[in-house]
Coordinates of C-alpha atoms in Angstrom, one line a residue:
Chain A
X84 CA -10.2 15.0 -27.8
X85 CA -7.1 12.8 -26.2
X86 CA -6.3 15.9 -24.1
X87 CA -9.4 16.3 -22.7
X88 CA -9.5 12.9 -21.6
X89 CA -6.5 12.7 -19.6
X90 CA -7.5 16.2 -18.2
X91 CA -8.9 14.4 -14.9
X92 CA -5.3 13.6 -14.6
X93 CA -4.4 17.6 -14.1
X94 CA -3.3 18.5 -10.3
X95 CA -6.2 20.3 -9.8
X96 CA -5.9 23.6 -7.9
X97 CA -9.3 25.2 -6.6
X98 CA -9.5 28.8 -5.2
X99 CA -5.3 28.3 -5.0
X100 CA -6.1 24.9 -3.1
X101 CA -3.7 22.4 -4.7
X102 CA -6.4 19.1 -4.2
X103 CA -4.3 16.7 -3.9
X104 CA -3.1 18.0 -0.3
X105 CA -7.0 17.5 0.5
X106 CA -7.0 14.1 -1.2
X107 CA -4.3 12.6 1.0
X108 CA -4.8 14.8 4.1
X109 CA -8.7 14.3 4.4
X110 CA -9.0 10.3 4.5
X111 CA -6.7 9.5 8.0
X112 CA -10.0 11.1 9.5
X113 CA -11.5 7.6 8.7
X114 CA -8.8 6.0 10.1
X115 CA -9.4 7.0 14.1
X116 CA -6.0 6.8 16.7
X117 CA -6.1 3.7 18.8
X118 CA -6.7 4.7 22.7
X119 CA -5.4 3.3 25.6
X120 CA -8.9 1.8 26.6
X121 CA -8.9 -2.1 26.5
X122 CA -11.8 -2.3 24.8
X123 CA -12.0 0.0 21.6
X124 CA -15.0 0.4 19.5
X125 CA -16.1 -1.6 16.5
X126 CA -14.3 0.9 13.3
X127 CA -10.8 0.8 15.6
X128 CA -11.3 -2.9 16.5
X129 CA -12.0 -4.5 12.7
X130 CA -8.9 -1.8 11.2
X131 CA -6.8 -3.7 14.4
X132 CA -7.6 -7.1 12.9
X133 CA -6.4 -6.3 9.6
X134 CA -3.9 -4.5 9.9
X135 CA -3.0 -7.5 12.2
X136 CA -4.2 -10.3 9.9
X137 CA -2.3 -8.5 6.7
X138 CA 0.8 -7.9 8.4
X139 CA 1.7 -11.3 10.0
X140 CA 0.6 -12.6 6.4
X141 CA 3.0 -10.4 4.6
X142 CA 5.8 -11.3 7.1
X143 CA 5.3 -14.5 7.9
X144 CA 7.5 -15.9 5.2
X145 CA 10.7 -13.2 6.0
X146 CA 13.3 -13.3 8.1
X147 CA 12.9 -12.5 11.3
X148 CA 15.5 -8.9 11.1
X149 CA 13.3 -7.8 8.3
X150 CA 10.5 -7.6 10.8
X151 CA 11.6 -4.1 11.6
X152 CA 10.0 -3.4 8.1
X153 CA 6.8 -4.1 9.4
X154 CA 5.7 -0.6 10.4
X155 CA 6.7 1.0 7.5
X156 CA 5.2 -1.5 4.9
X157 CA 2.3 -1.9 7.0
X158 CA 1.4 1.6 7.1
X159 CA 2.6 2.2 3.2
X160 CA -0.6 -0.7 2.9
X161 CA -3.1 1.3 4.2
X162 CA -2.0 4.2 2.8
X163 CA -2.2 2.7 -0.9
X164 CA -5.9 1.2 0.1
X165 CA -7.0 4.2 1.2
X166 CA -5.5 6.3 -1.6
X167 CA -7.2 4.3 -4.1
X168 CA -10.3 3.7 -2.9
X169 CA -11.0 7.1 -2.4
X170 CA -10.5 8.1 -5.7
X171 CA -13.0 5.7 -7.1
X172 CA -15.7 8.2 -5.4
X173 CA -16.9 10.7 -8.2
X174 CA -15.3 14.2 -8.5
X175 CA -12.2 12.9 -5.9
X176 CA -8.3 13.3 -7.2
X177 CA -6.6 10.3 -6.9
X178 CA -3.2 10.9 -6.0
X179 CA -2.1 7.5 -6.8
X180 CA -2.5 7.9 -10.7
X181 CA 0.5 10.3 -10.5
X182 CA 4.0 8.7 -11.5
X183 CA 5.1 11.5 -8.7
X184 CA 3.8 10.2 -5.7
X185 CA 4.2 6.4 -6.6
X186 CA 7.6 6.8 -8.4
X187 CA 8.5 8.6 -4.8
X188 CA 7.5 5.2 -2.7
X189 CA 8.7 2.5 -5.2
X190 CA 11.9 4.2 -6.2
X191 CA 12.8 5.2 -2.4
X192 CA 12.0 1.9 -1.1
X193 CA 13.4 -0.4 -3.8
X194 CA 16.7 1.0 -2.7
X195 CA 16.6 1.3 0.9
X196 CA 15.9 -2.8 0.2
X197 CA 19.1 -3.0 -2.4
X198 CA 21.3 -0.8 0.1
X199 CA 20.3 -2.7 2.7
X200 CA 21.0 -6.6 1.3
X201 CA 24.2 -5.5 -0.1
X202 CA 25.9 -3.6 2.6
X203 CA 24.8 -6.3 5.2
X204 CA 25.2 -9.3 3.1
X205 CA 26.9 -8.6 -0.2
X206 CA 27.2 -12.2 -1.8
X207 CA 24.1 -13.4 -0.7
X208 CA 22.4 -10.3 -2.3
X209 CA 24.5 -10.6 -5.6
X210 CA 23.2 -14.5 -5.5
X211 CA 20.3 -13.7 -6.2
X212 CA 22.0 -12.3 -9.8
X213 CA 21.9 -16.2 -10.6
X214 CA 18.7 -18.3 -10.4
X215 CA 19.4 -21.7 -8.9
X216 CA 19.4 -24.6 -11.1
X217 CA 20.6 -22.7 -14.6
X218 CA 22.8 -24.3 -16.8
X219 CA 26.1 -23.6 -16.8
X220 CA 26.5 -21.8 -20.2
X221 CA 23.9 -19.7 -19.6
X222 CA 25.3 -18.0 -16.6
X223 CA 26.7 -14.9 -18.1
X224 CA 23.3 -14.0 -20.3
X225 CA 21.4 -14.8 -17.3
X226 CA 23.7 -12.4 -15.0
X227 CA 22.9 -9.8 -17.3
X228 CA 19.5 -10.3 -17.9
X229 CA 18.5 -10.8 -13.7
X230 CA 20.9 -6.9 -13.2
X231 CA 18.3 -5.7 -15.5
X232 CA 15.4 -6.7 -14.1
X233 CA 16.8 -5.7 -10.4
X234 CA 16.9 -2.1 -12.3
X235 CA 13.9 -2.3 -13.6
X236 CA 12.0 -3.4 -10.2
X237 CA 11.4 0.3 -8.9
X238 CA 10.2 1.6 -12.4
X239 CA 8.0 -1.7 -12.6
X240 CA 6.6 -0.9 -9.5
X241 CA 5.7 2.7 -9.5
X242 CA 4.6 2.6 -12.9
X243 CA 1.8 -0.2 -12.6
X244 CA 0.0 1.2 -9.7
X245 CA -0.1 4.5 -12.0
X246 CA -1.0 2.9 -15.1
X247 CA -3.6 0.5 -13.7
X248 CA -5.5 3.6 -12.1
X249 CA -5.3 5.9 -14.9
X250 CA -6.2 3.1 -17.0
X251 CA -9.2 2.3 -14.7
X252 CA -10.1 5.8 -14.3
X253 CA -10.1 6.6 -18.0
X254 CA -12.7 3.8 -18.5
X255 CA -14.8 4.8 -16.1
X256 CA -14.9 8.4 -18.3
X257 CA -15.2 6.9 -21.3
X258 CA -18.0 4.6 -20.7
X259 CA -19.9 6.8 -19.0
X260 CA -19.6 9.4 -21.6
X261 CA -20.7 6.7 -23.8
X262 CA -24.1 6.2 -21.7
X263 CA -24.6 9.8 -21.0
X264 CA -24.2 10.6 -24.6
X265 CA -26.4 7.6 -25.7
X266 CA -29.2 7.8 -23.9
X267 CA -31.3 10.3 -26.2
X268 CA -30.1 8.7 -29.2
X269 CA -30.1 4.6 -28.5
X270 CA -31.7 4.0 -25.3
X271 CA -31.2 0.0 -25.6
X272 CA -27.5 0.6 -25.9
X273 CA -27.3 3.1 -23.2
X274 CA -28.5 0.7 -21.2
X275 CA -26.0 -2.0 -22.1
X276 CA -23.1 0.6 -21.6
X277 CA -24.4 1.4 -18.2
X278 CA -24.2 -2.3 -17.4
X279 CA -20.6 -2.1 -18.5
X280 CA -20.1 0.6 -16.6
X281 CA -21.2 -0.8 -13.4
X282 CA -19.5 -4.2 -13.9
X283 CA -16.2 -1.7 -14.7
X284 CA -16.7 -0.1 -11.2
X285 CA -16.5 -3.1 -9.4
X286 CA -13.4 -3.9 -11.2
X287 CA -11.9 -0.7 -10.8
X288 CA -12.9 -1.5 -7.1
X289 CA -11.2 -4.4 -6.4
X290 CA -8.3 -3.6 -8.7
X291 CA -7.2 -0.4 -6.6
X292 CA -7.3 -2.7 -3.6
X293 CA -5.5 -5.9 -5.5
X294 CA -2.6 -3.3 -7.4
X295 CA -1.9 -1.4 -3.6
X296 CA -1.4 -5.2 -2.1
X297 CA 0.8 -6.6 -4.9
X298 CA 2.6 -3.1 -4.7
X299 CA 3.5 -4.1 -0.7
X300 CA 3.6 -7.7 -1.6
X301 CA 6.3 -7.0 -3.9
X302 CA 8.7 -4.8 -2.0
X303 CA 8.2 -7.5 0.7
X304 CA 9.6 -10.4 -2.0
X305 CA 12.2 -7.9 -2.4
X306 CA 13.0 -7.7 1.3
X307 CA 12.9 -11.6 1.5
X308 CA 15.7 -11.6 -0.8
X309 CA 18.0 -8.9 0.7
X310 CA 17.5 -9.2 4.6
Chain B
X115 CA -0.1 13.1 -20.5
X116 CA -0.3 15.2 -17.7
X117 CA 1.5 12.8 -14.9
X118 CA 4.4 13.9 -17.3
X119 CA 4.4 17.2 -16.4
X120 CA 7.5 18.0 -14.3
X121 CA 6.7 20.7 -12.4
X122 CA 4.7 19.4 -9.6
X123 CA 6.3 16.4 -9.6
X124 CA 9.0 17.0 -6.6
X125 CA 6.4 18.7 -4.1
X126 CA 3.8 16.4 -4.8
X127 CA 6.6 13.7 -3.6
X128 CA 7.8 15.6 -1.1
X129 CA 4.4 16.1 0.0
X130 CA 3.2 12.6 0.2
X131 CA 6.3 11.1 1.8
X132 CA 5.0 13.9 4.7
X133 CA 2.0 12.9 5.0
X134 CA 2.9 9.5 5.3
X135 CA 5.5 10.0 7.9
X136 CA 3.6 12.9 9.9
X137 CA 0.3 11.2 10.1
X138 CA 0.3 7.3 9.0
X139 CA 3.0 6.0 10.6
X140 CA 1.9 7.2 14.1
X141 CA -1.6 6.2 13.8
X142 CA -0.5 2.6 12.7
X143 CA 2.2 2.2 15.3
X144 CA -0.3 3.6 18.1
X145 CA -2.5 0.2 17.2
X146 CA -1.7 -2.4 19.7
X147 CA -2.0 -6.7 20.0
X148 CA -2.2 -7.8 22.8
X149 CA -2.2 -11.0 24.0
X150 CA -5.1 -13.6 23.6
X151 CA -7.2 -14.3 27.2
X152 CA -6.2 -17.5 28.5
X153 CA -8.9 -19.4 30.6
X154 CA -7.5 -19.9 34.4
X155 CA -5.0 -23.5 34.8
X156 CA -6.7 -25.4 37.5
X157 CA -3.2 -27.3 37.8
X158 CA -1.4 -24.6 39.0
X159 CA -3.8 -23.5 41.9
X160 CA -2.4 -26.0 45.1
X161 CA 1.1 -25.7 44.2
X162 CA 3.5 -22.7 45.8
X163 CA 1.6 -22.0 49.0
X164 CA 2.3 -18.9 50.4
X165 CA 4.7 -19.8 53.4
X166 CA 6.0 -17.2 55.8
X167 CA 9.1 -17.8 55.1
X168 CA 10.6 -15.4 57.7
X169 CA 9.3 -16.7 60.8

């Protein structure tokens, strides 16, 4: 019963289509190349101001040389968004519930970060091993326990974006299971699970836009540290 | 569960990280912000005459 479940989960593959190369090709359509016109229309102009809006407010606390990042966390932001929200549309793959794909940015960008602080500056990165204002004593249990968390960032990362969508995605099945399967038998109920599962959807909603911003918010915290 | 399963796990990586290079970064560097329209300085209008200054 378990397996079935998690079977939406399964890299599909119609008529030797893989559908997760649909799922991430298909949705840049939506996102439309900016011209060289001064003027652009109304879909190009509102993505300008956000992407405008969310990126001075992700880099407005960092170091100017960590500006550079902008581009690529920027982008990684509207990617996630997208990803996520498209997969809350019925019978979509969403390529963001596999560990894969979000093990692949977390892990890859956690170190570029780490690389970076400790080759350009060393013992201001390794500071960071050492919160500011612990006692004394507690310095070399607190060493430890801050190099462990720094290893655990990347996993941390890539694995709550996964598990908050397959979470999210598992509750929309089961609850709508639930209604479809009470509706002959308890009506009343069915009807109170459907309410659930609409008040579930708007969750799931604005929980695949909230996990993809605390994913880039997060790497950005990291970059604050290391830049 | 079957984001365990290993076998699709580095071209589905591969595959994303692409994507993302091939067709996300572009489109988001290609967007553009200008400068806000400032209204005309009425102080700056008498000053710096054009004057000949070769004859």
């Amino acid at each position: 019963m378990t397996l079935s479940l998690f079977d939406q989960f399964l890299s599909p593959v119609v008529c030797w289509i893989p559908l997760v190369a649909i799922a991430i090709m298909l949705p840049w359509i939506l996102f439309p190349s900016p011209t060289t016109r001064w003027v652009n229309n109304r879909n190009l102009t509102s993505q300008n101001w956000f992407l405008g809006q969310s990126t001075s407010q992700i880099f407005s606390p960092i170091n100017p040389g960590g500006h550079k990042w902008a581009i690529l966390l920027s982008s990684l932001l509207i990617f996630l968004t997208t990803m996520n929200t498209a997969g809350l549309l019925p019978y979509t793959f969403t390529p963001t519930s596999q560990l894969s794909i979000n093990m692949g940015f977390a892990g890859a960008l956690w170190m570029g970060i780490v690389i970076l602080g400790m080759r350009t500056q060393p013992t201001h990165s390794l500071g960071h091993l050492l919160p500011e204002g612990a006692p004394a004593l507690l310095t070399p249990v607190l060493v430890i326990i801050e190099t462990i968390s720094l290893f655990i960032r990347p996993i941390a990362l890539g694995v709550r974006l996964t598990a908050n969508l397959t979470a999210g995605h598992l509750l929309i099945q089961l609850t709508s299971t639930a209604t479809l399967a009470l509706l002959t038998i308890m009506p009343i109920t069915a009807i109170f699970t459907g309410v659930l599962l609409f008040l579930l959807a708007l969750l799931e909603a604005a929980v695949a836009l909230i996990q993809a911003y605390v994913f880039i918010l997060l790497l950005s915290l990291y970059l604050q540290e290391n830049v | 569960m079957p984001q365990l399963i290993p076998t699709p796990w580095l071209a589905l990586l591969i595959f994303s990280w692409t994507i993302f290079t091939a067709i996300v970064l572009p489109k988001v560097l290609k967007h553009s912000f200008p400068d806000n329209p400032t209204l005309p300085s009425k102080q700056n209008l008498s000053k710096n005459k054009w004057d000949w200054s070769w004859h």
